[in-house]
mmCIF file of C-alpha atoms and ligand atoms in Angstrom:
data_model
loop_
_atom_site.group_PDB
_atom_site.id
_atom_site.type_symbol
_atom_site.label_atom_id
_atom_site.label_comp_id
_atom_site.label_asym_id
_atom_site.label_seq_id
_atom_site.Cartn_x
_atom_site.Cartn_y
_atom_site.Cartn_z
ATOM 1 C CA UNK D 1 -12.772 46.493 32.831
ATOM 2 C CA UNK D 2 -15.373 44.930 31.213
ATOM 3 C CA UNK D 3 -18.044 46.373 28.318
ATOM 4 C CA UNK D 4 -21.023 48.543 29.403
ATOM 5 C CA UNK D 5 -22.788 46.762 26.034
ATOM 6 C CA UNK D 6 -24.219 44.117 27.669
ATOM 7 C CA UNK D 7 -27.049 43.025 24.940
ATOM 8 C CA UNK D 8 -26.458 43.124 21.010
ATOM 9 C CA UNK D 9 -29.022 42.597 18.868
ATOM 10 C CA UNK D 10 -28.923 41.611 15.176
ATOM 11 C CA UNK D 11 -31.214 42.093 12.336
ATOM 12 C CA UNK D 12 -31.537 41.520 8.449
ATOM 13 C CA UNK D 13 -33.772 43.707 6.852
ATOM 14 C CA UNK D 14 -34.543 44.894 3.131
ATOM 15 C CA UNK D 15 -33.660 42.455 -0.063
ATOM 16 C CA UNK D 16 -31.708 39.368 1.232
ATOM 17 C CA UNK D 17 -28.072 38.858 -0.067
ATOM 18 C CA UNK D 18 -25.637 36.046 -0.013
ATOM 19 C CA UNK D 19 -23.483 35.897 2.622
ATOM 20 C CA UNK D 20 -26.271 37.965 5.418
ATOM 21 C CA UNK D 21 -25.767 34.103 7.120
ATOM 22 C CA UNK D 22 -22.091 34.421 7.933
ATOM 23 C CA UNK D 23 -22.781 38.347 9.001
ATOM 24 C CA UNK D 24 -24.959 37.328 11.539
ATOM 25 C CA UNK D 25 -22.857 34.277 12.622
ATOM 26 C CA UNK D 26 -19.885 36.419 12.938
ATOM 27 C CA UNK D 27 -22.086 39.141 14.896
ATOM 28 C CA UNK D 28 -23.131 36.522 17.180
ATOM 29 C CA UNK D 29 -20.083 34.571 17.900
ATOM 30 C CA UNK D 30 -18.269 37.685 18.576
ATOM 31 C CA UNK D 31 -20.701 39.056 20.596
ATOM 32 C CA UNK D 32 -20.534 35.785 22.893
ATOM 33 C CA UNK D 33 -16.735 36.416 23.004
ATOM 34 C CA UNK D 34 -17.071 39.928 24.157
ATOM 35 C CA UNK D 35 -19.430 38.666 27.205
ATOM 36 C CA UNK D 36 -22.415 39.822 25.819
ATOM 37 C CA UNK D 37 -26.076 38.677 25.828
ATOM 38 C CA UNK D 38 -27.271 37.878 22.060
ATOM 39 C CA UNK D 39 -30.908 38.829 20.200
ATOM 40 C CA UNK D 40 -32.179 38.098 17.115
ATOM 41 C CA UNK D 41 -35.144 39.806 15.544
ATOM 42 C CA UNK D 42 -36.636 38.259 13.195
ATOM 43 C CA UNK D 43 -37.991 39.792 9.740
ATOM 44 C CA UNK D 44 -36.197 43.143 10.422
ATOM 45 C CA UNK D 45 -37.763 46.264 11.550
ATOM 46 C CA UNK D 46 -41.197 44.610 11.105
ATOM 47 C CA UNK D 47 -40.182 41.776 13.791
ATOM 48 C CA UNK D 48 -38.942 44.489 15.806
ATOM 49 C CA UNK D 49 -42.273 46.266 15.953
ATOM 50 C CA UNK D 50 -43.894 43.141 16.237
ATOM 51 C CA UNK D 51 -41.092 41.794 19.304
ATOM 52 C CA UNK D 52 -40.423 38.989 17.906
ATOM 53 C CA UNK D 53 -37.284 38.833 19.025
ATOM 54 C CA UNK D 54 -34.951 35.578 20.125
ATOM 55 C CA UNK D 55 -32.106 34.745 21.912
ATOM 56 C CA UNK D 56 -28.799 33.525 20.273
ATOM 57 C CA UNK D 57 -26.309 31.243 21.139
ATOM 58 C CA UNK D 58 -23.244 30.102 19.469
ATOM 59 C CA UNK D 59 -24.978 26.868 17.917
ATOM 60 C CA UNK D 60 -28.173 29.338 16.536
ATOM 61 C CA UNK D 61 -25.477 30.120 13.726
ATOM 62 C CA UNK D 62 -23.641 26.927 13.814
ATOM 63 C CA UNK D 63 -24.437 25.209 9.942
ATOM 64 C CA UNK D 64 -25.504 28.712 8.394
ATOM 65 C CA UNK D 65 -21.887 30.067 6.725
ATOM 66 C CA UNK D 66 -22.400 28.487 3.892
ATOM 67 C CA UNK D 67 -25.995 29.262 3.356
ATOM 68 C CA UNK D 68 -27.799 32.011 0.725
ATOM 69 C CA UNK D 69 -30.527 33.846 2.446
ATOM 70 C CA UNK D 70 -31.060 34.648 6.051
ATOM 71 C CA UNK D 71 -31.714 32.748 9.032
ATOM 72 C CA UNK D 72 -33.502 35.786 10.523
ATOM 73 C CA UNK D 73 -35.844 36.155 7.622
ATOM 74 C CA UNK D 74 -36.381 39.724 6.120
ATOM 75 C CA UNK D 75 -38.870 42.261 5.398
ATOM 76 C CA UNK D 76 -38.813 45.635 3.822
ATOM 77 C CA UNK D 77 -40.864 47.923 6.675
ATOM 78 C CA UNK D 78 -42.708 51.037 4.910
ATOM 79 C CA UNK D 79 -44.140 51.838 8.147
ATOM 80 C CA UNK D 80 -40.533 52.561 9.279
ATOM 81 C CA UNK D 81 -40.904 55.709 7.363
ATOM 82 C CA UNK D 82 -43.498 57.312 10.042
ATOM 83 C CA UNK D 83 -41.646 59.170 13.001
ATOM 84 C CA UNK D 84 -44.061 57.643 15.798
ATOM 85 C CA UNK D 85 -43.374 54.414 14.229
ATOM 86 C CA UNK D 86 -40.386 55.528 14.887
ATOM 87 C CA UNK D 87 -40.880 56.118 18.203
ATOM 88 C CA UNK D 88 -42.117 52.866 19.091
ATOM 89 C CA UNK D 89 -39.553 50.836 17.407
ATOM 90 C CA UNK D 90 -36.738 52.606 19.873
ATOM 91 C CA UNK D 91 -38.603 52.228 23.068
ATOM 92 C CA UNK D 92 -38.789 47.941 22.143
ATOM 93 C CA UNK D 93 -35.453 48.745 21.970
ATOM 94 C CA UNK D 94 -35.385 49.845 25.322
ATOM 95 C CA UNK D 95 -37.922 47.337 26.658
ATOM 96 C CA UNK D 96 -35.755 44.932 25.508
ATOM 97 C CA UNK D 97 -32.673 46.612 27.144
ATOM 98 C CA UNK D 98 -30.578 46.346 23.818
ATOM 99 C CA UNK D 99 -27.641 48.361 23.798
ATOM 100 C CA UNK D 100 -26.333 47.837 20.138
ATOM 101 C CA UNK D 101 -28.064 47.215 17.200
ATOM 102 C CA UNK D 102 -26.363 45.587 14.506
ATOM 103 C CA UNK D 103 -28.589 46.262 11.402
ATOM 104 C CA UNK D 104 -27.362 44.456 8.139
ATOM 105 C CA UNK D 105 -29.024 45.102 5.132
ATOM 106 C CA UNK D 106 -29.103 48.240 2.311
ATOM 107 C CA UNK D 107 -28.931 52.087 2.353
ATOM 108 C CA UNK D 108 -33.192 51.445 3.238
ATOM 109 C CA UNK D 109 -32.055 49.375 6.267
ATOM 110 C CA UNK D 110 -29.662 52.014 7.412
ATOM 111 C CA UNK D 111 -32.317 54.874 7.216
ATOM 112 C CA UNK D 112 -34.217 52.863 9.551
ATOM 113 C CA UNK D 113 -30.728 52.600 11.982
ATOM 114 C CA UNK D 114 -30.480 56.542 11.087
ATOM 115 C CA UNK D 115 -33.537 57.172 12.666
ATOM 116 C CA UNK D 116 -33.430 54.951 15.583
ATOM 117 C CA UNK D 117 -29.883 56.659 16.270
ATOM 118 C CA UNK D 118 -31.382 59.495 16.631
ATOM 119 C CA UNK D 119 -34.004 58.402 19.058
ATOM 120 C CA UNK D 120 -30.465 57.104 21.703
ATOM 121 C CA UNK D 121 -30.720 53.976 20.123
ATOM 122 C CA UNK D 122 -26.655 52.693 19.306
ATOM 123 C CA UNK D 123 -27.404 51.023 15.873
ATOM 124 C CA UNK D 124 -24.588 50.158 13.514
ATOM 125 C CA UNK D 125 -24.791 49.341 10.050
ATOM 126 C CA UNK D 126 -22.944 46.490 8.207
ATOM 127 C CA UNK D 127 -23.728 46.710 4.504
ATOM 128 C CA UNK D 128 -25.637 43.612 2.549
ATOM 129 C CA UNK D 129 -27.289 44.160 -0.522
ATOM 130 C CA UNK D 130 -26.454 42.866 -4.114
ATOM 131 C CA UNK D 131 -26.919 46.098 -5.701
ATOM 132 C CA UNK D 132 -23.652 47.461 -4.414
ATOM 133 C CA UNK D 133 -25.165 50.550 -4.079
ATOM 134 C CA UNK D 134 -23.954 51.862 -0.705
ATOM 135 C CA UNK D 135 -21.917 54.806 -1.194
ATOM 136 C CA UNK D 136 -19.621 54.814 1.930
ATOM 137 C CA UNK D 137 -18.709 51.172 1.324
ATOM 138 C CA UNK D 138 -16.751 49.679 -2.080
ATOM 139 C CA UNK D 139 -17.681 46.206 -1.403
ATOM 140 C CA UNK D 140 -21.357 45.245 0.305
ATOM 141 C CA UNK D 141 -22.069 41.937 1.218
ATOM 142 C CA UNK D 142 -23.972 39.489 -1.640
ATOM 143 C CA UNK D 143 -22.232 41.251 -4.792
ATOM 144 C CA UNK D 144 -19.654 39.060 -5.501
ATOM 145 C CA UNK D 145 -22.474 35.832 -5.419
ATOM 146 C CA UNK D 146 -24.806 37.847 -7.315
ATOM 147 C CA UNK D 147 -22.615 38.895 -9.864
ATOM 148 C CA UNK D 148 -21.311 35.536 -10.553
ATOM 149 C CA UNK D 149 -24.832 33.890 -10.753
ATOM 150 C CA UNK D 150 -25.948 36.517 -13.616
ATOM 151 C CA UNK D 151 -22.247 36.259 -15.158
ATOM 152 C CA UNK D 152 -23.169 31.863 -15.263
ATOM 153 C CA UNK D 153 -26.507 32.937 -16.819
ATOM 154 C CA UNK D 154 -25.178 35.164 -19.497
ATOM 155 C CA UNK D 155 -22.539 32.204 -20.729
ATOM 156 C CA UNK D 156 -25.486 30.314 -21.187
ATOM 157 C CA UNK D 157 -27.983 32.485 -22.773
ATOM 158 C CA UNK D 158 -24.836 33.510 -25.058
ATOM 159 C CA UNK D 159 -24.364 29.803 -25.888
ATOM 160 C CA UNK D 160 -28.158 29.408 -27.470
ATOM 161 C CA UNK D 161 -27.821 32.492 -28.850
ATOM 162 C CA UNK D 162 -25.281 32.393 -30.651
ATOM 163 C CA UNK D 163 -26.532 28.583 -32.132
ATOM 164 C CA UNK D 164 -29.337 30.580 -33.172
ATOM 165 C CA UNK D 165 -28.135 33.828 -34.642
ATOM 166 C CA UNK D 166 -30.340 35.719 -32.188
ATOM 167 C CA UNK D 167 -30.076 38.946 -29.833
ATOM 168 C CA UNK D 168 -30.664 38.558 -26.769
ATOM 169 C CA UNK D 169 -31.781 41.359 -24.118
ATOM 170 C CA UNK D 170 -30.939 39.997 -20.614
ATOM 171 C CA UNK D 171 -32.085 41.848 -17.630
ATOM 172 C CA UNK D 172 -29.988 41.509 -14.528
ATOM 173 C CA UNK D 173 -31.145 42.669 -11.075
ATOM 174 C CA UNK D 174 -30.304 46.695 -9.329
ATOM 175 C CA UNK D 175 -33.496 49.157 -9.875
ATOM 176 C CA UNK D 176 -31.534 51.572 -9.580
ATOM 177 C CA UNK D 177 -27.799 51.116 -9.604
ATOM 178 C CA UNK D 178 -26.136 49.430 -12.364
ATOM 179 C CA UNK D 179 -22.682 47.892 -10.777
ATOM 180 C CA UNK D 180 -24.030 44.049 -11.676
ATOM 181 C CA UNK D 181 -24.952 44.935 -15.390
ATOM 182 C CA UNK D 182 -21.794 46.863 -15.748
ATOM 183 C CA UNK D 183 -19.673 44.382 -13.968
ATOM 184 C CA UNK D 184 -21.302 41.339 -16.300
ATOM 185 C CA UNK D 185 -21.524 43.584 -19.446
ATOM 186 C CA UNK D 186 -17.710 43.582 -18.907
ATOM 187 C CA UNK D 187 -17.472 39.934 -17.710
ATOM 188 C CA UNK D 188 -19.392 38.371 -20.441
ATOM 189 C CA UNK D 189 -18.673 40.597 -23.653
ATOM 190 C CA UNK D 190 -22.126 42.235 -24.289
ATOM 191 C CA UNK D 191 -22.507 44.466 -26.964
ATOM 192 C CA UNK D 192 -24.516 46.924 -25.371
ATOM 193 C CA UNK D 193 -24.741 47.246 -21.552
ATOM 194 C CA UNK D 194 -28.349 49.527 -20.394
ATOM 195 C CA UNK D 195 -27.785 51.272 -17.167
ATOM 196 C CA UNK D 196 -29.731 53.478 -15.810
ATOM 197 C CA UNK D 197 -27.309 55.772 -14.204
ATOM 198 C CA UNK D 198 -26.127 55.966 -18.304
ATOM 199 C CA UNK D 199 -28.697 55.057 -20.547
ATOM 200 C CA UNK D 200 -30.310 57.686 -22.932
ATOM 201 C CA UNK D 201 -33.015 55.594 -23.533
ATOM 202 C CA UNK D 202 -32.160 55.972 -27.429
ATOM 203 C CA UNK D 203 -33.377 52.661 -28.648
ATOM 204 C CA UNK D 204 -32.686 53.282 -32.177
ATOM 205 C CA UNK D 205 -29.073 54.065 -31.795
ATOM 206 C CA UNK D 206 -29.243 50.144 -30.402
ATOM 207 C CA UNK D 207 -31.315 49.227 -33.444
ATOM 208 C CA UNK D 208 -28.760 51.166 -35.762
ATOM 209 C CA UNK D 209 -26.013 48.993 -33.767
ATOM 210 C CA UNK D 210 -27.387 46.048 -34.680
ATOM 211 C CA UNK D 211 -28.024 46.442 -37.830
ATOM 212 C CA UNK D 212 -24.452 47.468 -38.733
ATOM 213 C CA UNK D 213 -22.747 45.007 -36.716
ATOM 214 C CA UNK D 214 -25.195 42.614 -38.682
ATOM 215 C CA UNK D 215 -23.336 43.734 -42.199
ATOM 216 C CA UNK D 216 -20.302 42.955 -41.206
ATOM 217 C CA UNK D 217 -21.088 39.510 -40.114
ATOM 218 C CA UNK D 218 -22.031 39.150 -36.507
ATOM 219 C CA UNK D 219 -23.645 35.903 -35.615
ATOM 220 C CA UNK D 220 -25.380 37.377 -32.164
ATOM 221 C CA UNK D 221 -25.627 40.523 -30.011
ATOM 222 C CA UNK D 222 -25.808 40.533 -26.313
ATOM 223 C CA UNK D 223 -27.000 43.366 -24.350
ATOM 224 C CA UNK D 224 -27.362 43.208 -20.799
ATOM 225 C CA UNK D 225 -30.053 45.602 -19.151
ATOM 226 C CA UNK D 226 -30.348 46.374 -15.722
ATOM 227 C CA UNK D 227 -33.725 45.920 -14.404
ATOM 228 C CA UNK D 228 -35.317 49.783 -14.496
ATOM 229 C CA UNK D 229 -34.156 50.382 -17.691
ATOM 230 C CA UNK D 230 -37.220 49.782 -19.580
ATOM 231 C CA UNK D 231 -38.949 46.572 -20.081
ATOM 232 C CA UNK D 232 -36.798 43.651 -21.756
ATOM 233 C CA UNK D 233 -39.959 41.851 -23.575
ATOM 234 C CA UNK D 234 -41.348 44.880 -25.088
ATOM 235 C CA UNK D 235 -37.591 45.922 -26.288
ATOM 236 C CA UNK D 236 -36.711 42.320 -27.080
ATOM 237 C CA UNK D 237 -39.779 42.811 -29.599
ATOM 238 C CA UNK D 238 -39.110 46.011 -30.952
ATOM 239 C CA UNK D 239 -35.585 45.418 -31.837
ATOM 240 C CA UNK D 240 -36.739 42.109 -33.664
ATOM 241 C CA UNK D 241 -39.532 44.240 -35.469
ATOM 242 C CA UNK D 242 -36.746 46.812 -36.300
ATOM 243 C CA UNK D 243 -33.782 44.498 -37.216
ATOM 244 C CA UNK D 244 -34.805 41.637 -38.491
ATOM 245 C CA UNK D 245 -32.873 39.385 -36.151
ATOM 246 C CA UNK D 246 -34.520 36.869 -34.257
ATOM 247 C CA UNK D 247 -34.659 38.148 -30.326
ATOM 248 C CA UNK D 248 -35.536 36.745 -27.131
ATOM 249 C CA UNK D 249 -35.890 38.522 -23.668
ATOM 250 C CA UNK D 250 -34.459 36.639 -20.447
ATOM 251 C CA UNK D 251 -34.758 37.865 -16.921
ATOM 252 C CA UNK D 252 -32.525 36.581 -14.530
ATOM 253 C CA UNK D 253 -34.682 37.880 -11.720
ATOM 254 C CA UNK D 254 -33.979 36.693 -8.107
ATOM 255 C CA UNK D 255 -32.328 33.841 -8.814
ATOM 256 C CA UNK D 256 -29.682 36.315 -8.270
ATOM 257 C CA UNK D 257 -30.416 36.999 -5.049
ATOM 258 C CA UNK D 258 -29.782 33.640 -3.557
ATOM 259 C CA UNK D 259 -27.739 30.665 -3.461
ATOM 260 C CA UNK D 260 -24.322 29.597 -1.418
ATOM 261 C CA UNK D 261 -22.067 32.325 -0.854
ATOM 262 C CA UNK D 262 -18.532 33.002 -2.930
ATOM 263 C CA UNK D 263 -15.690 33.338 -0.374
ATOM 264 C CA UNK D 264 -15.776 36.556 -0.787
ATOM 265 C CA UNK D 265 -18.612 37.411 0.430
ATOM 266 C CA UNK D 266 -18.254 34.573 3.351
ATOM 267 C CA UNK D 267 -15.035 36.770 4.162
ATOM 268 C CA UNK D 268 -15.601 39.875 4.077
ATOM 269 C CA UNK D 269 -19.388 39.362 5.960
ATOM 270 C CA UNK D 270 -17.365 37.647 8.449
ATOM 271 C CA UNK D 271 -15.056 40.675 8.566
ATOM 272 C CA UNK D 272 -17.915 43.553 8.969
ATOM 273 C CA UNK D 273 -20.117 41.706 11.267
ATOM 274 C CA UNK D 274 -17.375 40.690 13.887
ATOM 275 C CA UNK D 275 -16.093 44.667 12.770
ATOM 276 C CA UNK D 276 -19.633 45.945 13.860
ATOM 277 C CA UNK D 277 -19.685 44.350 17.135
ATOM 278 C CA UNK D 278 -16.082 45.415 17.712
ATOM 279 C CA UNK D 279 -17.219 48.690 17.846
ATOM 280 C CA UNK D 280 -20.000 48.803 19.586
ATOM 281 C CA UNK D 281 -17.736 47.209 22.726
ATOM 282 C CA UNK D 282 -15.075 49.833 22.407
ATOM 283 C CA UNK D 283 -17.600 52.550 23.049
ATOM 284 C CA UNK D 284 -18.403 53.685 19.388
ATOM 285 C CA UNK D 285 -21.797 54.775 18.221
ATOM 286 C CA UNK D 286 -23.943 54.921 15.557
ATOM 287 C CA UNK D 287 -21.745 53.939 12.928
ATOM 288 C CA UNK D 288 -22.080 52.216 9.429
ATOM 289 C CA UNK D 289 -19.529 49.257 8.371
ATOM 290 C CA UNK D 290 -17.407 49.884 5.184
ATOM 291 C CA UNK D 291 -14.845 48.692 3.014
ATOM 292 C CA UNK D 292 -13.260 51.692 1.292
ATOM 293 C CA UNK D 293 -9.610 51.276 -0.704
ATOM 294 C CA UNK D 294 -8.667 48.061 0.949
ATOM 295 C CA UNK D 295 -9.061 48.579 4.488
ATOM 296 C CA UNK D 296 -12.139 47.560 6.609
ATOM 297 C CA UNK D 297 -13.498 51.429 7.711
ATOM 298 C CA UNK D 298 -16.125 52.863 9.855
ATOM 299 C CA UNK D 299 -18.122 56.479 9.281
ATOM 300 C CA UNK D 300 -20.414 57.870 11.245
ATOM 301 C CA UNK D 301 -23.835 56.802 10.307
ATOM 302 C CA UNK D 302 -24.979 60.303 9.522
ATOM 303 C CA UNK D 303 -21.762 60.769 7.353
ATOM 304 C CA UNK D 304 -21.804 57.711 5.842
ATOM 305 C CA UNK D 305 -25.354 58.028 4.327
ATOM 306 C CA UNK D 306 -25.303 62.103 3.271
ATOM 307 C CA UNK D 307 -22.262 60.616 0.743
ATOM 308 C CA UNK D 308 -22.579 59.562 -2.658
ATOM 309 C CA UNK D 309 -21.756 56.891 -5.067
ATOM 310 C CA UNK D 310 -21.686 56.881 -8.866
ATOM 311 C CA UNK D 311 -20.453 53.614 -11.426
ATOM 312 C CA UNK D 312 -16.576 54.014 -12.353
ATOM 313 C CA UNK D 313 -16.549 56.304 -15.922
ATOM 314 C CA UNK D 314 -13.383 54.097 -16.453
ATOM 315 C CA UNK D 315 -15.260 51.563 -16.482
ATOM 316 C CA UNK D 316 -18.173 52.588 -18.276
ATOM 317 C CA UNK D 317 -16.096 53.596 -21.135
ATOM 318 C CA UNK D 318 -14.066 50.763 -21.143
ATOM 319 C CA UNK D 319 -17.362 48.507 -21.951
ATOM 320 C CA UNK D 320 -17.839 50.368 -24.576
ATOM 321 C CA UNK D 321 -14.686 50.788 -26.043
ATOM 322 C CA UNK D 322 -14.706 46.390 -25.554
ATOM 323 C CA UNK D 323 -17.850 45.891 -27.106
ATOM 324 C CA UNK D 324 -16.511 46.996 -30.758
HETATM 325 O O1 F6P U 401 -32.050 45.632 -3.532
HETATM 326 C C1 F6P U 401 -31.915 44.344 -3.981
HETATM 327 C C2 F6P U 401 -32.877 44.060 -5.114
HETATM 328 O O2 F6P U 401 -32.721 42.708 -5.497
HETATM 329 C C3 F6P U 401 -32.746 44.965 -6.327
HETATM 330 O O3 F6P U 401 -31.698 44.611 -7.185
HETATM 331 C C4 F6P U 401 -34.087 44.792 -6.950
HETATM 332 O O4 F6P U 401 -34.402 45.916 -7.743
HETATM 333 C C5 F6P U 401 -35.010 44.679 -5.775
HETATM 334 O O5 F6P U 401 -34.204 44.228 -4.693
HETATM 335 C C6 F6P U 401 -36.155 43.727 -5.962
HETATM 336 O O6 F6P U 401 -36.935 43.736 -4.827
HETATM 337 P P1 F6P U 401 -38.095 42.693 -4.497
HETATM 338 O O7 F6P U 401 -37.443 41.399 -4.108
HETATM 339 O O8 F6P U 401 -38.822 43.316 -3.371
HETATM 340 O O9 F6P U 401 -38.876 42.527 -5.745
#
């Protein structure tokens, strides 16, 4: 017997990520296999409001695996947040007889799937966002690129700054999680890693650092800051005022955001989009993707975004207890 799904529909919405490419080609290719009809909106929620919506074949995704970005283009939709928005985005839904919705993007993007669930719409979420900040998921799709472009960065801002004798305060991307300033704080040796989910915002105790570590003969002091921790220029310049040490502010910015995928992220994209459209064939609904202590998961949507998600205190500790 064959599928009642007969259209899926993809879409990339909210900050791009490495690696949304091979989600979408592994939504689409698996799709095809199941028998079904293929759509691509384009520039997420805001295409779908908009209908701008394509069809997909299996050579729309052929060339893309190895690309950073998204083929589909992206858009963060405010007006999502209004329930007769809302309203409208489900029946295009309808109009366009789409019976899953494969949304692939951050915990934003899956508020907008959340809602459009609740309006009879199936939508499932598969998570991509660099900030690693989805809390029914361990792994979300662009992380492992991301965290390996700041990590590159950080060798080489270390490099001129240790030539130099200088501190330097690099700001990595994640507003408002920290798991790529922890997980390079770690990676390259800072000194001091500034996370929001940790920080105390006690600048002098990082002055006092300095200075001591200074005494007993260190050349250059590295402290990562995630971006939302304060401004890195304005600290960079107070800590030079303070300590005496020559210091110099670099923001990695979005250079983070793009870029070829690791094969980690081509993997396990591949894994939760073809997972995604898996389920919606078998008959499931309204779920969210995950990755959760080594097995490729599923929650319901609902669940999966009333849970929470803090950085590891192992962890945290352990970059301190490193940085000595
Ligand atoms: O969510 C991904 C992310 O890159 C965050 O790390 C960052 O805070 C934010 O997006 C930046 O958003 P924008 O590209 O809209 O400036």
């Amino acid at each position: 017997m064959g599928s009642k799904v007969k259209t899926i529909a993809v879409l990339t919405s909210g900050g791009d990520a490495p690696g949304m490419n091979a989600a979408i080609r592994a939504v689409v290719r698996t799709a095809l296999g199941a028998g079904c009809k293929v759509k691509g909106i384009m520039r997420g929620f805001q295409g779908l409001l908009e209908e701008d919506i394509i069809d997909m074949d299996a050579k729309s995704v052929s060339d893309i695996i190895q690309r950073g970005g998204t083929i589909l283009y992206t858009a963060r939709c405010l007006d999502m947040l209004k329930p007769e928005v809302q309203d409208i985005a489900a029946d295009i839904c309808r109009k366009h007889e789409i019976d899953g919705l494969v949304v692939i993007g951050g915990d934003g993007s899956f508020k907008g799937a959340q809602v459009l669930a609740r309006r009879g719409i199936n939508a499932v979420g598969v998570p991509g966002t660099i900030d690693l900040d989805i809390a029914c998921t361990d792994y979300t799709i662009g992380f492992d690129t991301a965290v390996n472009t700041a990590m590159e960065t950080i060798d080489k801002v270390r490099d001129t700054s240790t030539s130099h004798e200088r501190c330097s305060v690099i700001e990595v991307m994640g507003r408002h999680a920290g798991f790529i300033a922890l997980w390079c704080g770690i990676a390259n040796g800072a000194e001091e890693i500034l996370i929001s989910e940790r920080y105390d915002y006690d600048e002098q105790r990082i002055i006092n650092n300095i200075i001591e570590k200074r005494k007993k003969g260190k050349k250059h002091y590295i402290i990562v800051n995630a971006e939302g921790v304060g401004d890195s220029n304005g600290m960079a310049k107070r800590i030079e005022a303070a300590t005496g040490m020559e210091t110099r502010a670099t923001i990695i910015g979005h250079a983070q955001r793009g870029g070829s995928p690791t094969a980690r992220d081509r993997l396990y994209a591949s894994m939760m989009g073809a997972k995604a459209v898996d389920l919606l064939v078998s008959g499931a609904s309204k779920r969210i993707v995950g990755y959760k202590n080594g097995e490729y998961v599923d929650y319901d949507i609902e669940e999966g975004l009333a849970m929470t998600k803090d950085i590891d205190q192992y962890m945290y500790d352990l970059s301190i207890r490193l940085s000595k």
